């Protein structure tokens, strides 16, 4: 069942910490992709400030995705770990589950 609970009730300090954590994330997407919209909806619901990289409008973003993740499929969440290692997460359901586990 979809969870529509309002997740925005953070103190300014908590939101600042979430914003800091989101700096290590980027979502590769484009508007007409329904799977991307599902992830974007969750990002909005959780009040996350995640950089969006539109692979239709920005050829450099598409090249980054292909070279880093191995595929041009969207959505893909780029996660840069504290070690500097980069993980490319495909599959909208996996991305939504990961965001909920980390930020809900
Ligand atoms: N099972 C994937 C499907 C994603 C998908 O099919 N994305 C399409 C756009 S809606 C796509 O990127 N197609 C182009 C490609 O695979 O390179 C998910 O849920 O994220």
Tab-separated table of N, CA, C and O and ligand atoms in Angstrom, residues 30 32-36 38-39 56 62 71-75 90-93 95, ligand 1:
chain	number	residue	atom	x	y	z
A	30	UNK	N	14.171	11.739	-17.004
A	30	UNK	CA	13.562	12.716	-17.910
A	30	UNK	C	12.048	12.707	-17.703
A	30	UNK	O	11.480	11.718	-17.217
A	32	UNK	N	9.151	12.627	-19.351
A	32	UNK	CA	8.090	11.777	-19.909
A	32	UNK	C	8.185	10.327	-19.448
A	32	UNK	O	7.364	9.505	-19.849
A	33	UNK	N	9.157	10.011	-18.630
A	33	UNK	CA	9.342	8.637	-18.157
A	33	UNK	C	8.468	8.390	-16.919
A	33	UNK	O	8.670	9.027	-15.885
A	34	UNK	N	7.499	7.480	-17.003
A	34	UNK	CA	6.610	7.250	-15.858
A	34	UNK	C	7.337	6.678	-14.641
A	34	UNK	O	6.949	6.947	-13.498
A	35	UNK	N	8.376	5.908	-14.868
A	35	UNK	CA	9.146	5.340	-13.754
A	35	UNK	C	9.897	6.460	-13.016
A	35	UNK	O	10.041	6.439	-11.797
A	36	UNK	N	10.351	7.445	-13.792
A	36	UNK	CA	11.019	8.607	-13.183
A	36	UNK	C	10.030	9.409	-12.350
A	36	UNK	O	10.358	9.867	-11.249
A	38	UNK	N	7.521	8.369	-10.760
A	38	UNK	CA	7.282	7.670	-9.490
A	38	UNK	C	8.366	8.035	-8.466
A	38	UNK	O	8.079	8.307	-7.302
A	39	UNK	N	9.593	8.066	-8.924
A	39	UNK	CA	10.708	8.399	-8.020
A	39	UNK	C	10.649	9.878	-7.641
A	39	UNK	O	10.840	10.242	-6.469
A	56	UNK	N	17.664	13.606	-21.371
A	56	UNK	CA	17.130	13.978	-22.693
A	56	UNK	C	17.623	15.360	-23.097
A	56	UNK	O	17.902	15.605	-24.268
A	62	UNK	N	23.632	12.185	-20.056
A	62	UNK	CA	23.414	10.862	-20.658
A	62	UNK	C	24.741	10.105	-20.772
A	62	UNK	O	24.816	8.903	-20.480
A	71	UNK	N	24.401	1.714	-18.456
A	71	UNK	CA	23.181	1.734	-19.270
A	71	UNK	C	22.652	3.149	-19.305
A	71	UNK	O	22.924	3.937	-18.395
A	72	UNK	N	21.824	3.455	-20.329
A	72	UNK	CA	21.212	4.789	-20.401
A	72	UNK	C	19.808	4.784	-19.800
A	72	UNK	O	19.127	5.801	-19.823
A	73	UNK	N	19.391	3.660	-19.252
A	73	UNK	CA	18.036	3.562	-18.693
A	73	UNK	C	17.868	4.515	-17.500
A	73	UNK	O	18.769	4.648	-16.675
A	74	UNK	N	16.704	5.129	-17.466
A	74	UNK	CA	16.329	5.991	-16.337
A	74	UNK	C	15.053	5.439	-15.705
A	74	UNK	O	14.286	4.741	-16.384
A	75	UNK	N	14.796	5.708	-14.441
A	75	UNK	CA	15.623	6.499	-13.531
A	75	UNK	C	16.831	5.710	-13.035
A	75	UNK	O	16.825	4.489	-13.003
A	90	UNK	N	19.719	1.418	-10.439
A	90	UNK	CA	18.613	1.432	-11.405
A	90	UNK	C	17.389	0.819	-10.721
A	90	UNK	O	17.490	0.318	-9.621
A	91	UNK	N	16.270	0.866	-11.408
A	91	UNK	CA	14.983	0.300	-10.975
A	91	UNK	C	14.258	1.238	-10.007
A	91	UNK	O	14.675	1.411	-8.848
A	92	UNK	N	13.154	1.801	-10.491
A	92	UNK	CA	12.402	2.778	-9.702
A	92	UNK	C	11.966	2.217	-8.340
A	92	UNK	O	12.052	2.921	-7.331
A	93	UNK	N	11.535	0.965	-8.301
A	93	UNK	CA	11.064	0.400	-7.025
A	93	UNK	C	12.221	0.309	-6.022
A	93	UNK	O	12.038	0.576	-4.826
A	95	UNK	N	14.895	2.236	-6.004
A	95	UNK	CA	15.266	3.605	-5.614
A	95	UNK	C	14.287	4.135	-4.558
A	95	UNK	O	14.702	4.681	-3.528
B	1	LIG	N1	12.036	-1.371	-14.617
B	1	LIG	C1	12.563	-0.039	-14.818
B	1	LIG	C2	12.035	0.482	-16.165
B	1	LIG	C3	12.702	1.800	-16.554
B	1	LIG	C4	12.459	2.133	-18.023
B	1	LIG	O1	11.907	1.347	-18.795
B	1	LIG	N2	12.888	3.346	-18.418
B	1	LIG	C5	12.780	3.778	-19.782
B	1	LIG	C6	12.134	5.151	-19.864
B	1	LIG	S1	10.462	5.151	-19.279
B	1	LIG	C7	14.147	3.931	-20.392
B	1	LIG	O2	15.060	4.457	-19.772
B	1	LIG	N3	14.319	3.463	-21.646
B	1	LIG	C8	15.534	3.697	-22.395
B	1	LIG	C9	16.665	2.763	-22.057
B	1	LIG	O3	16.425	1.686	-21.488
B	1	LIG	O4	17.806	3.109	-22.392
B	1	LIG	C10	12.194	0.840	-13.646
B	1	LIG	O5	11.186	0.560	-12.962
B	1	LIG	O6	12.912	1.795	-13.359
